[in-house]
JSON list of C-alpha atoms in Angstrom, two decimals:
[
{"chain": "N", "resi": 1, "resn": "MET", "atom": "CA", "xyz": [-75.09, 0.97, 159.86]},
{"chain": "N", "resi": 2, "resn": "THR", "atom": "CA", "xyz": [-73.12, 1.16, 156.65]},
{"chain": "N", "resi": 3, "resn": "ARG", "atom": "CA", "xyz": [-72.02, -1.93, 154.98]},
{"chain": "N", "resi": 4, "resn": "PRO", "atom": "CA", "xyz": [-68.43, -2.42, 153.91]},
{"chain": "N", "resi": 5, "resn": "GLU", "atom": "CA", "xyz": [-67.92, -1.61, 150.25]},
{"chain": "N", "resi": 6, "resn": "ARG", "atom": "CA", "xyz": [-67.72, -4.72, 148.10]},
{"chain": "N", "resi": 7, "resn": "PRO", "atom": "CA", "xyz": [-64.76, -5.00, 145.96]},
{"chain": "N", "resi": 8, "resn": "VAL", "atom": "CA", "xyz": [-65.20, -5.06, 142.14]},
{"chain": "N", "resi": 9, "resn": "ALA", "atom": "CA", "xyz": [-64.02, -8.29, 140.58]},
{"chain": "N", "resi": 10, "resn": "ALA", "atom": "CA", "xyz": [-60.84, -7.66, 138.35]},
{"chain": "N", "resi": 11, "resn": "SER", "atom": "CA", "xyz": [-62.53, -9.37, 135.39]},
{"chain": "N", "resi": 12, "resn": "THR", "atom": "CA", "xyz": [-65.53, -6.94, 135.44]},
{"chain": "N", "resi": 13, "resn": "PRO", "atom": "CA", "xyz": [-64.73, -3.67, 133.57]},
{"chain": "N", "resi": 14, "resn": "ALA", "atom": "CA", "xyz": [-66.06, -0.60, 135.37]},
{"chain": "N", "resi": 15, "resn": "ARG", "atom": "CA", "xyz": [-68.98, 1.30, 133.75]},
{"chain": "N", "resi": 16, "resn": "SER", "atom": "CA", "xyz": [-69.78, 4.93, 134.51]},
{"chain": "N", "resi": 17, "resn": "ALA", "atom": "CA", "xyz": [-73.29, 5.56, 135.87]},
{"chain": "N", "resi": 18, "resn": "ALA", "atom": "CA", "xyz": [-73.81, 8.15, 133.02]},
{"chain": "N", "resi": 19, "resn": "VAL", "atom": "CA", "xyz": [-73.15, 5.55, 130.41]},
{"chain": "N", "resi": 20, "resn": "SER", "atom": "CA", "xyz": [-75.11, 2.70, 131.97]},
{"chain": "N", "resi": 21, "resn": "GLY", "atom": "CA", "xyz": [-77.97, 4.71, 133.25]},
{"chain": "N", "resi": 22, "resn": "GLU", "atom": "CA", "xyz": [-77.55, 3.12, 136.70]},
{"chain": "N", "resi": 23, "resn": "PRO", "atom": "CA", "xyz": [-77.35, 5.12, 139.76]},
{"chain": "N", "resi": 24, "resn": "ALA", "atom": "CA", "xyz": [-73.87, 5.86, 141.17]},
{"chain": "N", "resi": 25, "resn": "ALA", "atom": "CA", "xyz": [-72.81, 3.49, 143.89]},
{"chain": "N", "resi": 26, "resn": "THR", "atom": "CA", "xyz": [-72.33, 5.07, 147.22]},
{"chain": "N", "resi": 27, "resn": "THR", "atom": "CA", "xyz": [-68.96, 4.51, 148.82]},
{"chain": "N", "resi": 28, "resn": "ALA", "atom": "CA", "xyz": [-69.08, 3.34, 152.48]},
{"chain": "N", "resi": 29, "resn": "LYS", "atom": "CA", "xyz": [-67.29, 5.71, 154.81]},
{"chain": "N", "resi": 30, "resn": "ARG", "atom": "CA", "xyz": [-64.25, 4.43, 156.70]},
{"chain": "N", "resi": 31, "resn": "ARG", "atom": "CA", "xyz": [-64.98, 4.16, 160.40]},
{"chain": "N", "resi": 32, "resn": "ALA", "atom": "CA", "xyz": [-62.77, 5.56, 163.06]},
{"chain": "N", "resi": 33, "resn": "VAL", "atom": "CA", "xyz": [-62.81, 5.66, 166.88]},
{"chain": "N", "resi": 34, "resn": "VAL", "atom": "CA", "xyz": [-62.26, 9.09, 168.23]},
{"chain": "N", "resi": 35, "resn": "LEU", "atom": "CA", "xyz": [-61.33, 9.53, 171.95]},
{"chain": "N", "resi": 36, "resn": "LEU", "atom": "CA", "xyz": [-63.61, 12.28, 173.21]},
{"chain": "N", "resi": 37, "resn": "SER", "atom": "CA", "xyz": [-63.12, 13.78, 176.60]},
{"chain": "N", "resi": 38, "resn": "GLY", "atom": "CA", "xyz": [-65.40, 16.76, 176.01]},
{"chain": "N", "resi": 39, "resn": "GLY", "atom": "CA", "xyz": [-62.45, 19.16, 176.02]},
{"chain": "N", "resi": 40, "resn": "LEU", "atom": "CA", "xyz": [-61.02, 21.56, 173.41]},
{"chain": "N", "resi": 41, "resn": "ASP", "atom": "CA", "xyz": [-58.49, 19.26, 171.93]},
{"chain": "N", "resi": 42, "resn": "SER", "atom": "CA", "xyz": [-60.64, 16.11, 171.53]},
{"chain": "N", "resi": 43, "resn": "ALA", "atom": "CA", "xyz": [-63.50, 18.24, 170.11]},
{"chain": "N", "resi": 44, "resn": "THR", "atom": "CA", "xyz": [-61.07, 19.49, 167.40]},
{"chain": "N", "resi": 45, "resn": "ALA", "atom": "CA", "xyz": [-59.91, 15.92, 166.78]},
{"chain": "N", "resi": 46, "resn": "LEU", "atom": "CA", "xyz": [-63.42, 14.76, 166.21]},
{"chain": "N", "resi": 47, "resn": "ALA", "atom": "CA", "xyz": [-64.07, 17.62, 163.84]},
{"chain": "N", "resi": 48, "resn": "ILE", "atom": "CA", "xyz": [-60.96, 16.81, 161.94]},
{"chain": "N", "resi": 49, "resn": "ALA", "atom": "CA", "xyz": [-61.96, 13.17, 161.64]},
{"chain": "N", "resi": 50, "resn": "LEU", "atom": "CA", "xyz": [-65.32, 14.04, 160.29]},
{"chain": "N", "resi": 51, "resn": "SER", "atom": "CA", "xyz": [-63.74, 16.61, 157.88]},
{"chain": "N", "resi": 52, "resn": "GLU", "atom": "CA", "xyz": [-61.52, 13.85, 156.47]},
{"chain": "N", "resi": 53, "resn": "GLY", "atom": "CA", "xyz": [-64.59, 11.72, 155.60]},
{"chain": "N", "resi": 54, "resn": "TYR", "atom": "CA", "xyz": [-64.64, 9.10, 158.46]},
{"chain": "N", "resi": 55, "resn": "GLU", "atom": "CA", "xyz": [-67.62, 7.88, 160.06]},
{"chain": "N", "resi": 56, "resn": "ALA", "atom": "CA", "xyz": [-66.74, 8.72, 163.74]},
{"chain": "N", "resi": 57, "resn": "TYR", "atom": "CA", "xyz": [-67.39, 6.66, 166.75]},
{"chain": "N", "resi": 58, "resn": "ALA", "atom": "CA", "xyz": [-66.90, 8.75, 169.77]},
{"chain": "N", "resi": 59, "resn": "LEU", "atom": "CA", "xyz": [-65.58, 7.12, 172.94]},
{"chain": "N", "resi": 60, "resn": "SER", "atom": "CA", "xyz": [-65.51, 8.78, 176.34]},
{"chain": "N", "resi": 61, "resn": "PHE", "atom": "CA", "xyz": [-64.69, 7.50, 179.85]},
{"chain": "N", "resi": 62, "resn": "SER", "atom": "CA", "xyz": [-66.22, 7.81, 183.29]},
{"chain": "N", "resi": 63, "resn": "TYR", "atom": "CA", "xyz": [-63.03, 6.88, 185.14]},
{"chain": "N", "resi": 64, "resn": "GLY", "atom": "CA", "xyz": [-63.59, 8.32, 188.58]},
{"chain": "N", "resi": 65, "resn": "GLN", "atom": "CA", "xyz": [-62.39, 11.85, 187.49]},
{"chain": "N", "resi": 66, "resn": "ARG", "atom": "CA", "xyz": [-63.35, 14.72, 189.70]},
{"chain": "N", "resi": 67, "resn": "HIS", "atom": "CA", "xyz": [-64.46, 16.69, 186.57]},
{"chain": "N", "resi": 68, "resn": "THR", "atom": "CA", "xyz": [-67.32, 14.59, 185.56]},
{"chain": "N", "resi": 69, "resn": "VAL", "atom": "CA", "xyz": [-68.86, 17.55, 183.93]},
{"chain": "N", "resi": 70, "resn": "GLU", "atom": "CA", "xyz": [-66.64, 16.97, 180.93]},
{"chain": "N", "resi": 71, "resn": "LEU", "atom": "CA", "xyz": [-68.83, 13.98, 180.07]},
{"chain": "N", "resi": 72, "resn": "ASP", "atom": "CA", "xyz": [-71.83, 16.23, 179.59]},
{"chain": "N", "resi": 73, "resn": "ALA", "atom": "CA", "xyz": [-69.60, 18.30, 177.36]},
{"chain": "N", "resi": 74, "resn": "ALA", "atom": "CA", "xyz": [-68.67, 15.19, 175.46]},
{"chain": "N", "resi": 75, "resn": "ALA", "atom": "CA", "xyz": [-72.34, 14.43, 174.69]},
{"chain": "N", "resi": 76, "resn": "ARG", "atom": "CA", "xyz": [-72.92, 17.78, 173.55]},
{"chain": "N", "resi": 77, "resn": "VAL", "atom": "CA", "xyz": [-70.01, 17.86, 171.26]},
{"chain": "N", "resi": 78, "resn": "ALA", "atom": "CA", "xyz": [-70.74, 14.39, 169.78]},
{"chain": "N", "resi": 79, "resn": "SER", "atom": "CA", "xyz": [-74.26, 15.33, 169.08]},
{"chain": "N", "resi": 80, "resn": "ALA", "atom": "CA", "xyz": [-73.36, 18.78, 167.63]},
{"chain": "N", "resi": 81, "resn": "LEU", "atom": "CA", "xyz": [-70.69, 17.58, 165.34]},
{"chain": "N", "resi": 82, "resn": "GLY", "atom": "CA", "xyz": [-72.56, 14.37, 164.19]},
{"chain": "N", "resi": 83, "resn": "ALA", "atom": "CA", "xyz": [-70.81, 11.40, 165.53]},
{"chain": "N", "resi": 84, "resn": "ALA", "atom": "CA", "xyz": [-72.28, 8.13, 164.40]},
{"chain": "N", "resi": 85, "resn": "ARG", "atom": "CA", "xyz": [-72.41, 6.94, 167.92]},
{"chain": "N", "resi": 86, "resn": "HIS", "atom": "CA", "xyz": [-71.13, 8.09, 171.30]},
{"chain": "N", "resi": 87, "resn": "VAL", "atom": "CA", "xyz": [-70.17, 5.63, 174.09]},
{"chain": "N", "resi": 88, "resn": "VAL", "atom": "CA", "xyz": [-69.18, 6.19, 177.64]},
{"chain": "N", "resi": 89, "resn": "ALA", "atom": "CA", "xyz": [-67.08, 3.40, 179.02]},
{"chain": "N", "resi": 90, "resn": "GLU", "atom": "CA", "xyz": [-67.10, 3.07, 182.83]},
{"chain": "N", "resi": 91, "resn": "ILE", "atom": "CA", "xyz": [-63.86, 2.11, 184.64]},
{"chain": "N", "resi": 92, "resn": "ASP", "atom": "CA", "xyz": [-62.74, 3.16, 188.10]},
{"chain": "N", "resi": 93, "resn": "LEU", "atom": "CA", "xyz": [-59.20, 4.54, 188.24]},
{"chain": "N", "resi": 94, "resn": "ARG", "atom": "CA", "xyz": [-59.80, 5.89, 191.74]},
{"chain": "N", "resi": 95, "resn": "VAL", "atom": "CA", "xyz": [-59.02, 2.47, 193.01]},
{"chain": "N", "resi": 96, "resn": "PHE", "atom": "CA", "xyz": [-55.32, 3.17, 192.18]},
{"chain": "N", "resi": 97, "resn": "GLY", "atom": "CA", "xyz": [-55.31, 6.92, 192.86]},
{"chain": "N", "resi": 98, "resn": "GLY", "atom": "CA", "xyz": [-52.02, 8.50, 192.26]},
{"chain": "N", "resi": 99, "resn": "SER", "atom": "CA", "xyz": [-53.45, 11.62, 190.54]},
{"chain": "N", "resi": 100, "resn": "ALA", "atom": "CA", "xyz": [-55.22, 14.78, 191.71]},
{"chain": "N", "resi": 101, "resn": "LEU", "atom": "CA", "xyz": [-57.99, 13.94, 189.15]},
{"chain": "N", "resi": 102, "resn": "THR", "atom": "CA", "xyz": [-58.80, 10.67, 190.66]},
{"chain": "N", "resi": 103, "resn": "ASP", "atom": "CA", "xyz": [-57.73, 11.11, 194.35]},
{"chain": "N", "resi": 104, "resn": "ASP", "atom": "CA", "xyz": [-59.48, 13.54, 196.50]},
{"chain": "N", "resi": 105, "resn": "SER", "atom": "CA", "xyz": [-56.52, 13.71, 198.89]},
{"chain": "N", "resi": 106, "resn": "LEU", "atom": "CA", "xyz": [-54.41, 15.33, 196.30]},
{"chain": "N", "resi": 107, "resn": "ALA", "atom": "CA", "xyz": [-55.12, 18.99, 195.36]},
{"chain": "N", "resi": 108, "resn": "VAL", "atom": "CA", "xyz": [-55.23, 20.19, 191.72]},
{"chain": "N", "resi": 109, "resn": "PRO", "atom": "CA", "xyz": [-52.53, 22.83, 191.38]},
{"chain": "N", "resi": 110, "resn": "HIS", "atom": "CA", "xyz": [-53.69, 26.43, 190.59]},
{"chain": "N", "resi": 111, "resn": "HIS", "atom": "CA", "xyz": [-51.64, 29.12, 189.20]},
{"chain": "N", "resi": 112, "resn": "ASP", "atom": "CA", "xyz": [-51.80, 32.97, 188.06]},
{"chain": "N", "resi": 113, "resn": "SER", "atom": "CA", "xyz": [-50.39, 32.33, 184.64]},
{"chain": "N", "resi": 114, "resn": "ALA", "atom": "CA", "xyz": [-49.71, 29.60, 182.18]},
{"chain": "N", "resi": 115, "resn": "ASP", "atom": "CA", "xyz": [-46.11, 30.58, 182.39]},
{"chain": "N", "resi": 116, "resn": "ASP", "atom": "CA", "xyz": [-46.13, 29.38, 186.05]},
{"chain": "N", "resi": 117, "resn": "THR", "atom": "CA", "xyz": [-47.06, 25.65, 185.16]},
{"chain": "N", "resi": 118, "resn": "GLY", "atom": "CA", "xyz": [-43.54, 24.35, 185.19]},
{"chain": "N", "resi": 119, "resn": "ASP", "atom": "CA", "xyz": [-41.81, 21.69, 183.19]},
{"chain": "N", "resi": 120, "resn": "ASP", "atom": "CA", "xyz": [-42.22, 18.78, 185.56]},
{"chain": "N", "resi": 121, "resn": "ILE", "atom": "CA", "xyz": [-44.95, 16.26, 185.11]},
{"chain": "N", "resi": 122, "resn": "PRO", "atom": "CA", "xyz": [-47.76, 17.62, 187.27]},
{"chain": "N", "resi": 123, "resn": "VAL", "atom": "CA", "xyz": [-49.85, 15.80, 189.87]},
{"chain": "N", "resi": 124, "resn": "THR", "atom": "CA", "xyz": [-52.83, 15.86, 187.46]},
{"chain": "N", "resi": 125, "resn": "TYR", "atom": "CA", "xyz": [-51.08, 13.21, 185.37]},
{"chain": "N", "resi": 126, "resn": "VAL", "atom": "CA", "xyz": [-53.30, 10.01, 185.63]},
{"chain": "N", "resi": 127, "resn": "PRO", "atom": "CA", "xyz": [-51.06, 6.90, 185.58]},
{"chain": "N", "resi": 128, "resn": "ALA", "atom": "CA", "xyz": [-51.07, 5.15, 182.12]},
{"chain": "N", "resi": 129, "resn": "ARG", "atom": "CA", "xyz": [-54.37, 6.98, 181.25]},
{"chain": "N", "resi": 130, "resn": "ASN", "atom": "CA", "xyz": [-53.87, 7.18, 177.49]},
{"chain": "N", "resi": 131, "resn": "THR", "atom": "CA", "xyz": [-52.63, 3.60, 177.35]},
{"chain": "N", "resi": 132, "resn": "ILE", "atom": "CA", "xyz": [-55.81, 2.43, 179.00]},
{"chain": "N", "resi": 133, "resn": "PHE", "atom": "CA", "xyz": [-57.95, 4.68, 176.82]},
{"chain": "N", "resi": 134, "resn": "LEU", "atom": "CA", "xyz": [-56.30, 3.62, 173.63]},
{"chain": "N", "resi": 135, "resn": "SER", "atom": "CA", "xyz": [-56.70, -0.03, 174.56]},
{"chain": "N", "resi": 136, "resn": "PHE", "atom": "CA", "xyz": [-60.37, 0.58, 174.83]},
{"chain": "N", "resi": 137, "resn": "ALA", "atom": "CA", "xyz": [-60.36, 2.27, 171.44]},
{"chain": "N", "resi": 138, "resn": "LEU", "atom": "CA", "xyz": [-58.38, -0.60, 169.88]},
{"chain": "N", "resi": 139, "resn": "ALA", "atom": "CA", "xyz": [-60.97, -3.07, 171.15]},
{"chain": "N", "resi": 140, "resn": "TRP", "atom": "CA", "xyz": [-63.86, -1.03, 169.76]},
{"chain": "N", "resi": 141, "resn": "ALA", "atom": "CA", "xyz": [-62.03, -0.49, 166.42]},
{"chain": "N", "resi": 142, "resn": "GLU", "atom": "CA", "xyz": [-61.52, -4.24, 166.13]},
{"chain": "N", "resi": 143, "resn": "THR", "atom": "CA", "xyz": [-65.27, -4.86, 166.58]},
{"chain": "N", "resi": 144, "resn": "LEU", "atom": "CA", "xyz": [-66.23, -2.10, 164.11]},
{"chain": "N", "resi": 145, "resn": "GLY", "atom": "CA", "xyz": [-63.73, -3.53, 161.53]},
{"chain": "N", "resi": 146, "resn": "ALA", "atom": "CA", "xyz": [-61.82, -0.20, 161.71]},
{"chain": "N", "resi": 147, "resn": "SER", "atom": "CA", "xyz": [-58.08, 0.51, 161.72]},
{"chain": "N", "resi": 148, "resn": "ASP", "atom": "CA", "xyz": [-58.18, 4.24, 162.58]},
{"chain": "N", "resi": 149, "resn": "VAL", "atom": "CA", "xyz": [-58.17, 5.95, 165.89]},
{"chain": "N", "resi": 150, "resn": "PHE", "atom": "CA", "xyz": [-58.01, 9.61, 166.61]},
{"chain": "N", "resi": 151, "resn": "ILE", "atom": "CA", "xyz": [-56.69, 11.23, 169.75]},
{"chain": "N", "resi": 152, "resn": "GLY", "atom": "CA", "xyz": [-56.17, 14.96, 170.53]},
{"chain": "N", "resi": 153, "resn": "VAL", "atom": "CA", "xyz": [-52.75, 14.59, 172.20]},
{"chain": "N", "resi": 154, "resn": "ASN", "atom": "CA", "xyz": [-50.36, 17.57, 171.90]},
{"chain": "N", "resi": 155, "resn": "ALA", "atom": "CA", "xyz": [-46.66, 17.64, 172.35]},
{"chain": "N", "resi": 156, "resn": "LEU", "atom": "CA", "xyz": [-46.27, 21.44, 172.47]},
{"chain": "N", "resi": 157, "resn": "ASP", "atom": "CA", "xyz": [-48.93, 23.32, 174.66]},
{"chain": "N", "resi": 158, "resn": "TYR", "atom": "CA", "xyz": [-49.54, 20.57, 177.08]},
{"chain": "N", "resi": 159, "resn": "SER", "atom": "CA", "xyz": [-48.78, 19.72, 180.72]},
{"chain": "N", "resi": 160, "resn": "GLY", "atom": "CA", "xyz": [-45.74, 17.48, 180.13]},
{"chain": "N", "resi": 161, "resn": "TYR", "atom": "CA", "xyz": [-47.64, 14.19, 180.12]},
{"chain": "N", "resi": 162, "resn": "PRO", "atom": "CA", "xyz": [-45.45, 11.37, 178.91]},
{"chain": "N", "resi": 163, "resn": "ASP", "atom": "CA", "xyz": [-48.31, 9.68, 176.91]},
{"chain": "N", "resi": 164, "resn": "CYS", "atom": "CA", "xyz": [-48.69, 12.71, 174.64]},
{"chain": "N", "resi": 165, "resn": "ARG", "atom": "CA", "xyz": [-45.36, 12.31, 172.87]},
{"chain": "N", "resi": 166, "resn": "PRO", "atom": "CA", "xyz": [-44.95, 11.14, 169.28]},
{"chain": "N", "resi": 167, "resn": "GLU", "atom": "CA", "xyz": [-42.60, 8.29, 170.35]},
{"chain": "N", "resi": 168, "resn": "TYR", "atom": "CA", "xyz": [-45.25, 7.02, 172.72]},
{"chain": "N", "resi": 169, "resn": "ILE", "atom": "CA", "xyz": [-47.88, 7.02, 169.91]},
{"chain": "N", "resi": 170, "resn": "SER", "atom": "CA", "xyz": [-45.57, 5.20, 167.57]},
{"chain": "N", "resi": 171, "resn": "ALA", "atom": "CA", "xyz": [-44.73, 2.61, 170.07]},
{"chain": "N", "resi": 172, "resn": "TYR", "atom": "CA", "xyz": [-48.44, 1.93, 170.80]},
{"chain": "N", "resi": 173, "resn": "GLU", "atom": "CA", "xyz": [-49.14, 1.43, 167.16]},
{"chain": "N", "resi": 174, "resn": "ARG", "atom": "CA", "xyz": [-46.33, -1.16, 166.87]},
{"chain": "N", "resi": 175, "resn": "MET", "atom": "CA", "xyz": [-47.64, -3.07, 169.92]},
{"chain": "N", "resi": 176, "resn": "ALA", "atom": "CA", "xyz": [-51.33, -2.84, 168.65]},
{"chain": "N", "resi": 177, "resn": "SER", "atom": "CA", "xyz": [-50.35, -4.78, 165.55]},
{"chain": "N", "resi": 178, "resn": "LEU", "atom": "CA", "xyz": [-49.43, -7.75, 167.81]},
{"chain": "N", "resi": 179, "resn": "ALA", "atom": "CA", "xyz": [-52.32, -7.41, 170.25]},
{"chain": "N", "resi": 180, "resn": "THR", "atom": "CA", "xyz": [-55.45, -8.29, 168.33]},
{"chain": "N", "resi": 181, "resn": "LYS", "atom": "CA", "xyz": [-56.96, -11.09, 166.30]},
{"chain": "N", "resi": 182, "resn": "ALA", "atom": "CA", "xyz": [-57.70, -8.70, 163.41]},
{"chain": "N", "resi": 183, "resn": "GLY", "atom": "CA", "xyz": [-53.99, -7.59, 163.62]},
{"chain": "N", "resi": 184, "resn": "VAL", "atom": "CA", "xyz": [-52.41, -10.86, 163.47]},
{"chain": "N", "resi": 185, "resn": "GLU", "atom": "CA", "xyz": [-54.74, -12.01, 160.81]},
{"chain": "N", "resi": 186, "resn": "GLY", "atom": "CA", "xyz": [-53.83, -8.94, 158.65]},
{"chain": "N", "resi": 187, "resn": "ARG", "atom": "CA", "xyz": [-57.32, -7.36, 158.67]},
{"chain": "N", "resi": 188, "resn": "GLN", "atom": "CA", "xyz": [-56.27, -4.45, 161.01]},
{"chain": "N", "resi": 189, "resn": "GLN", "atom": "CA", "xyz": [-53.35, -2.20, 160.66]},
{"chain": "N", "resi": 190, "resn": "LEU", "atom": "CA", "xyz": [-53.95, 0.28, 163.44]},
{"chain": "N", "resi": 191, "resn": "LYS", "atom": "CA", "xyz": [-53.23, 3.94, 162.65]},
{"chain": "N", "resi": 192, "resn": "ILE", "atom": "CA", "xyz": [-53.41, 6.42, 165.51]},
{"chain": "N", "resi": 193, "resn": "HIS", "atom": "CA", "xyz": [-54.17, 9.85, 164.05]},
{"chain": "N", "resi": 194, "resn": "THR", "atom": "CA", "xyz": [-52.70, 12.77, 166.14]},
{"chain": "N", "resi": 195, "resn": "PRO", "atom": "CA", "xyz": [-53.70, 15.82, 164.11]},
{"chain": "N", "resi": 196, "resn": "LEU", "atom": "CA", "xyz": [-52.87, 18.15, 166.92]},
{"chain": "N", "resi": 197, "resn": "ILE", "atom": "CA", "xyz": [-49.52, 16.74, 168.15]},
{"chain": "N", "resi": 198, "resn": "ASN", "atom": "CA", "xyz": [-47.33, 19.48, 166.61]},
{"chain": "N", "resi": 199, "resn": "LEU", "atom": "CA", "xyz": [-49.90, 22.38, 166.91]},
{"chain": "N", "resi": 200, "resn": "THR", "atom": "CA", "xyz": [-49.96, 25.12, 169.62]},
{"chain": "N", "resi": 201, "resn": "LYS", "atom": "CA", "xyz": [-53.14, 25.64, 171.37]},
{"chain": "N", "resi": 202, "resn": "ALA", "atom": "CA", "xyz": [-53.85, 28.72, 169.43]},
{"chain": "N", "resi": 203, "resn": "GLU", "atom": "CA", "xyz": [-53.34, 26.78, 166.10]},
{"chain": "N", "resi": 204, "resn": "THR", "atom": "CA", "xyz": [-55.62, 24.01, 167.36]},
{"chain": "N", "resi": 205, "resn": "ILE", "atom": "CA", "xyz": [-58.33, 26.42, 168.20]},
{"chain": "N", "resi": 206, "resn": "ARG", "atom": "CA", "xyz": [-57.90, 28.24, 164.79]},
{"chain": "N", "resi": 207, "resn": "ARG", "atom": "CA", "xyz": [-58.31, 24.83, 163.06]},
{"chain": "N", "resi": 208, "resn": "GLY", "atom": "CA", "xyz": [-61.37, 23.89, 165.01]},
{"chain": "N", "resi": 209, "resn": "LEU", "atom": "CA", "xyz": [-63.07, 27.25, 164.33]},
{"chain": "N", "resi": 210, "resn": "GLU", "atom": "CA", "xyz": [-62.35, 26.86, 160.66]},
{"chain": "N", "resi": 211, "resn": "LEU", "atom": "CA", "xyz": [-64.24, 23.46, 160.93]},
{"chain": "N", "resi": 212, "resn": "GLY", "atom": "CA", "xyz": [-67.21, 24.99, 162.84]},
{"chain": "N", "resi": 213, "resn": "VAL", "atom": "CA", "xyz": [-66.49, 23.70, 166.37]},
{"chain": "N", "resi": 214, "resn": "ASN", "atom": "CA", "xyz": [-68.50, 25.49, 168.99]},
{"chain": "N", "resi": 215, "resn": "TYR", "atom": "CA", "xyz": [-65.89, 25.64, 171.86]},
{"chain": "N", "resi": 216, "resn": "GLY", "atom": "CA", "xyz": [-68.72, 26.90, 174.13]},
{"chain": "N", "resi": 217, "resn": "LEU", "atom": "CA", "xyz": [-69.90, 23.28, 174.26]},
{"chain": "N", "resi": 218, "resn": "THR", "atom": "CA", "xyz": [-66.56, 22.12, 175.54]},
{"chain": "N", "resi": 219, "resn": "HIS", "atom": "CA", "xyz": [-65.17, 21.73, 179.05]},
{"chain": "N", "resi": 220, "resn": "SER", "atom": "CA", "xyz": [-61.42, 21.35, 179.89]},
{"chain": "N", "resi": 221, "resn": "CYS", "atom": "CA", "xyz": [-61.27, 22.31, 183.52]},
{"chain": "N", "resi": 222, "resn": "TYR", "atom": "CA", "xyz": [-59.56, 19.96, 186.02]},
{"chain": "N", "resi": 223, "resn": "ASP", "atom": "CA", "xyz": [-61.20, 21.46, 189.05]},
{"chain": "N", "resi": 224, "resn": "PRO", "atom": "CA", "xyz": [-64.56, 23.03, 188.24]},
{"chain": "N", "resi": 225, "resn": "VAL", "atom": "CA", "xyz": [-66.61, 24.94, 190.75]},
{"chain": "N", "resi": 226, "resn": "GLY", "atom": "CA", "xyz": [-70.34, 24.29, 190.40]},
{"chain": "N", "resi": 227, "resn": "GLY", "atom": "CA", "xyz": [-69.75, 22.87, 186.94]},
{"chain": "N", "resi": 228, "resn": "ARG", "atom": "CA", "xyz": [-67.91, 26.05, 185.77]},
{"chain": "N", "resi": 229, "resn": "ALA", "atom": "CA", "xyz": [-64.27, 26.35, 184.76]},
{"chain": "N", "resi": 230, "resn": "CYS", "atom": "CA", "xyz": [-61.97, 27.42, 187.63]},
{"chain": "N", "resi": 231, "resn": "GLY", "atom": "CA", "xyz": [-59.81, 29.52, 185.26]},
{"chain": "N", "resi": 232, "resn": "SER", "atom": "CA", "xyz": [-56.51, 28.79, 187.19]},
{"chain": "N", "resi": 233, "resn": "CYS", "atom": "CA", "xyz": [-55.66, 25.12, 186.69]},
{"chain": "N", "resi": 234, "resn": "ASP", "atom": "CA", "xyz": [-53.07, 24.16, 184.10]},
{"chain": "N", "resi": 235, "resn": "SER", "atom": "CA", "xyz": [-55.75, 23.12, 181.56]},
{"chain": "N", "resi": 236, "resn": "CYS", "atom": "CA", "xyz": [-57.82, 26.30, 181.89]},
{"chain": "N", "resi": 237, "resn": "LEU", "atom": "CA", "xyz": [-54.65, 28.55, 181.74]},
{"chain": "N", "resi": 238, "resn": "LEU", "atom": "CA", "xyz": [-53.25, 26.89, 178.61]},
{"chain": "N", "resi": 239, "resn": "ARG", "atom": "CA", "xyz": [-56.67, 26.94, 176.91]},
{"chain": "N", "resi": 240, "resn": "SER", "atom": "CA", "xyz": [-57.21, 30.65, 177.81]},
{"chain": "N", "resi": 241, "resn": "ARG", "atom": "CA", "xyz": [-53.69, 31.60, 176.52]},
{"chain": "N", "resi": 242, "resn": "GLY", "atom": "CA", "xyz": [-54.63, 29.94, 173.22]},
{"chain": "N", "resi": 243, "resn": "PHE", "atom": "CA", "xyz": [-57.66, 31.97, 172.77]},
{"chain": "N", "resi": 244, "resn": "ALA", "atom": "CA", "xyz": [-55.90, 35.16, 173.89]},
{"chain": "N", "resi": 245, "resn": "GLU", "atom": "CA", "xyz": [-53.24, 34.59, 171.29]},
{"chain": "N", "resi": 246, "resn": "LEU", "atom": "CA", "xyz": [-55.86, 34.69, 168.70]},
{"chain": "N", "resi": 247, "resn": "GLY", "atom": "CA", "xyz": [-57.49, 37.90, 170.23]},
{"chain": "N", "resi": 248, "resn": "LEU", "atom": "CA", "xyz": [-60.39, 35.93, 171.43]},
{"chain": "N", "resi": 249, "resn": "THR", "atom": "CA", "xyz": [-61.92, 35.23, 174.85]},
{"chain": "N", "resi": 250, "resn": "ASP", "atom": "CA", "xyz": [-62.31, 31.62, 175.93]},
{"chain": "N", "resi": 251, "resn": "PRO", "atom": "CA", "xyz": [-66.02, 30.91, 176.03]},
{"chain": "N", "resi": 252, "resn": "ALA", "atom": "CA", "xyz": [-65.54, 28.84, 179.16]},
{"chain": "N", "resi": 253, "resn": "MET", "atom": "CA", "xyz": [-64.17, 31.81, 180.85]},
{"chain": "N", "resi": 254, "resn": "ALA", "atom": "CA", "xyz": [-67.12, 34.09, 179.70]},
{"chain": "N", "resi": 255, "resn": "VAL", "atom": "CA", "xyz": [-69.41, 31.58, 181.28]},
{"chain": "N", "resi": 256, "resn": "ALA", "atom": "CA", "xyz": [-67.32, 31.33, 184.25]},
{"chain": "N", "resi": 257, "resn": "GLY", "atom": "CA", "xyz": [-67.33, 35.08, 184.66]}
]
């Protein structure tokens, strides 16, 4: 565990290591909690957090989702990219249902093309999911002494979820400043980083490839068959279209084939 950097007293003049002959002091990295589902977007968000110099604490959820294979992917991604720690929080959203991802009586929609996904909020929307996830991230950030949270939400190539919009993120930040002991004491000013929010899926993939993300480790499918991507749910179609726009084949589809 790194220790917080100790402030230098104002009355003490700084001396360079070269002049003093003393070893240069190491600056402790700022900590950040990164929401990591195991999918393409969250893997890219983790890579970006690390590239910006944060010590990343990856947070995943076992929330009763039908696609639990994504948790295996999250573990692979966290290890490959070098997260300081990876935690899986267990909550059961199946008790509420209301989503095809948490209610077996609701079918995950399948389509022939990403153009067929429509503009309505789909049945794969999990009620208040990002609010729940961000609240866990806020709690962990407070215990870590961190003020930074990364989330891979996107307001362009997405499925119309209301908790992926910039206005939602801004509102959550304002609420968070009132919600914690560290916030009211002035020790935490939460910043929710959304580095992908204005990127297309293709732009997200390009950025991740630049940072060395191995998308073959990720899993985004809502309705996997035998642990493999179905290729026809909203998430698979949007992801595959992003790779295609770059002239690439989605490695998840290569495995599925």
